[in-house]
Amino acid sequence: MATFLSAQCAVCLRKPGLINFRKFAVISERYSSSRTASSADYLHQSVVPSMHYQKSLPRLPIPKLEDTIRRYLAAQKPLLDGDQFATTEKIAQDFQNGVGKELHEELVVQDKNNKHTSYISGPWFDMYLSARDSVVLNSNPFMSFNPDPKEEYNEQLVRSANMVCSAVRFMKTLRAGLLEPEVFHLNPAKSDTDSFKNFIRWVPPSLSWYGAYMVNAYPLDMSQYFCLFNSTRIPKHGGDELFSDEKGRHLLVMRKGNMYVFDVVDRDGNMVKPAEIHSHLKYILSDSTQAASFPLGILTSENRDVWAQLREKLVATGNAEALGLVDSALFCLCLDEESMRDHIHISHNMLHGDGRNRWYDKSFSIIIAKDGQAAINFEHAWGDGVAVLRFQNEVFKDTTEKPLVHPGSAPAAVDSASAVRRLQFNLDRELENGVQKAKENFDLAVSKLTIDAMEFKKGGKEQLKKSKLSPDAVAQLSFQMAFLRQYGQTVATYESCSTAAFRHGRTETIRPATVHTKRCSHAFVHEPSKHSVEELQAMLNECSKYHSQLTKEAAMGQGFDRHLFALRYLAMSKGQALHSLYTDPAYAAINHNILSTSTLTSPAVSLGGFAPVVPDGFGVGYGVHDNWIGCNVSSYPARDVHEFLQCVHKSLEDIFSVLERKPLS
């Protein structure tokens, strides 16, 4: 799907199966030529245009069907007993030789006819946009910023003003084509150099990827970046839309459930002076208006069909213009009234908050608490963590190294009362009741969520690499051991892996529960004294080797999950009855991801998190740092997150003991 949105008009992206996405213009050329603003408006000025590699990015491969079935069965093996596996194996082979073969051939033809995109892009958008559950807890994740190293810059007004300025600078740098392209450097000494950049800029965009590949550098897809700004998800019956209007020059600010807008870009396309942004935010923070009795933001937390109906009612009662300002705003800034007590409070506040001071449908919101703790909460349909993390890294670097507003800075002497507009909405009884019901539903949903965190301080990435073990493999193994210790089972586990190395790639699934982790977990948890240190080390090596293979395959588009998903989507779009592969209880079980995991480490990010994807699951955010390992885990009442983290800590202690050649008792 082309996620470069037309600059000339507001665009609605309907469910991908229902429209022709070719009509959306690729506008990177326009961005690349728009270099008229002051250099102070830019984060940096890359000599290589932002979208230089986009045309020559390789296409996401469709795996061979036999490879997909082989990988699927390998992932099923640790989850099933002998009889169950034999049944699933027979069903899978029947699929491979019959209906699956036909669907696969059709998918390949379809893919060849749509070379501008990837085979997963349309179905993946459709999956998100057709989901009717609330985006809160079910979709939107958060990533919190580290505090500014200079304590005085964490004051709410100062940090808010700096983050808004840096976000606008990022947007302008991107749209001018001056943002450094996103590249994964395997040999930065060769590829991340001025000399290479000055060479590659002259290589035609149709060939530039190959030039980078020759020096072991892998450019990443950046099509999602243009959905960061002026974008929102709009509820529609049966399937939502993604909306973007790049003409919007204003920021949406929320405080006490009230909504305000003011321009952060002037008529000439330049950023409004930082002192004026500072003044406008100070005006909002000083506004004595009471908390909204019927905060409309809570409606974005509703079931999507319920919200669609209420939004239609909002438009019908004369609120279309105000809603248009919300939808077309550059992004949403949420100024909270509460200070954060600890990491757990931060996680709850940034993942869901109280629902009154959020607009969860915006592509992203920057949330800043009373004490300056900050985070990004983002809507997931339009894109994945890669674009958001790059934005977060750049904003953190810019605000901490080159802040434009300082403690003691005088706000501009401007008439903020005229520049800032508080949005007013006309609500009838039905809408007021809708807000009240949404509050009740929200409060009930979030009351069931528990979040806890753990830090393992006895080792991390450095020691694991010295032991020639994959740090990610060890973290994932610790989750398998922990669940076995706590619940006596090996269960479906999901780890997200980006496929941004390909044009319009999204994600692929790594399946960390394997026959190797099952055997190793059993040995560590149930039979530690029966195995020598050397035997346990050999098991760790085997787990690491296999997990690294799965990770490499997933990153190269060679997992099985997306392929099977696309084949199922194709069958359903044709109105075909689903093959028994998809109705097999084992297929349902492996997609009921009790352990849903995602890893993230960045100098900008303190912690990230998300809710479990199933009622009896865990949502596991984790990071393996140089000398410690951190986990931020959520659960509903069906699971005990505190005990789970104790078991993770015990697992890591055992693994590091074995690496230090200490026998387990």
PDB file of C-alpha atoms in Angstrom, residues 45-48 53 180-181 183-202 211-212 215-217:
ATOM      1  CA  GLN A  45      20.608  18.653   6.478  1.00  0.00           C
ATOM      2  CA  SER A  46      21.493  15.261   5.061  1.00  0.00           C
ATOM      3  CA  VAL A  47      23.523  15.235   1.839  1.00  0.00           C
ATOM      4  CA  VAL A  48      21.688  12.016   0.925  1.00  0.00           C
ATOM      5  CA  TYR A  53      16.861   4.510  -1.365  1.00  0.00           C
ATOM      6  CA  GLU A 180      19.152  11.306   7.166  1.00  0.00           C
ATOM      7  CA  PRO A 181      17.869   8.099   5.515  1.00  0.00           C
ATOM      8  CA  VAL A 183      20.052   2.716   7.288  1.00  0.00           C
ATOM      9  CA  PHE A 184      21.173  -0.367   9.193  1.00  0.00           C
ATOM     10  CA  HIS A 185      24.984  -0.317   9.107  1.00  0.00           C
ATOM     11  CA  LEU A 186      26.782  -3.633   9.557  1.00  0.00           C
ATOM     12  CA  ASN A 187      30.124  -1.964   8.897  1.00  0.00           C
ATOM     13  CA  PRO A 188      29.668   1.713   9.852  1.00  0.00           C
ATOM     14  CA  ALA A 189      33.371   2.434   9.425  1.00  0.00           C
ATOM     15  CA  LYS A 190      32.784   2.000   5.674  1.00  0.00           C
ATOM     16  CA  SER A 191      29.168   3.059   5.149  1.00  0.00           C
ATOM     17  CA  ASP A 192      28.388   5.653   7.827  1.00  0.00           C
ATOM     18  CA  THR A 193      30.997   8.097   6.550  1.00  0.00           C
ATOM     19  CA  ASP A 194      30.973  11.460   4.773  1.00  0.00           C
ATOM     20  CA  SER A 195      32.910  10.026   1.845  1.00  0.00           C
ATOM     21  CA  PHE A 196      30.389   7.238   1.263  1.00  0.00           C
ATOM     22  CA  LYS A 197      27.426   9.629   1.590  1.00  0.00           C
ATOM     23  CA  ASN A 198      28.982  12.039  -0.896  1.00  0.00           C
ATOM     24  CA  PHE A 199      29.414   9.120  -3.293  1.00  0.00           C
ATOM     25  CA  ILE A 200      25.997   7.471  -2.867  1.00  0.00           C
ATOM     26  CA  ARG A 201      24.052  10.745  -3.289  1.00  0.00           C
ATOM     27  CA  TRP A 202      25.047  10.724  -6.980  1.00  0.00           C
ATOM     28  CA  GLY A 211      25.448   0.767  -3.693  1.00  0.00           C
ATOM     29  CA  ALA A 212      24.676   0.633   0.015  1.00  0.00           C
ATOM     30  CA  VAL A 215      29.376  -1.810   1.744  1.00  0.00           C
ATOM     31  CA  ASN A 216      27.191  -3.943   4.030  1.00  0.00           C
ATOM     32  CA  ALA A 217      24.620  -1.211   4.699  1.00  0.00           C
TER      33      ALA A 217
END
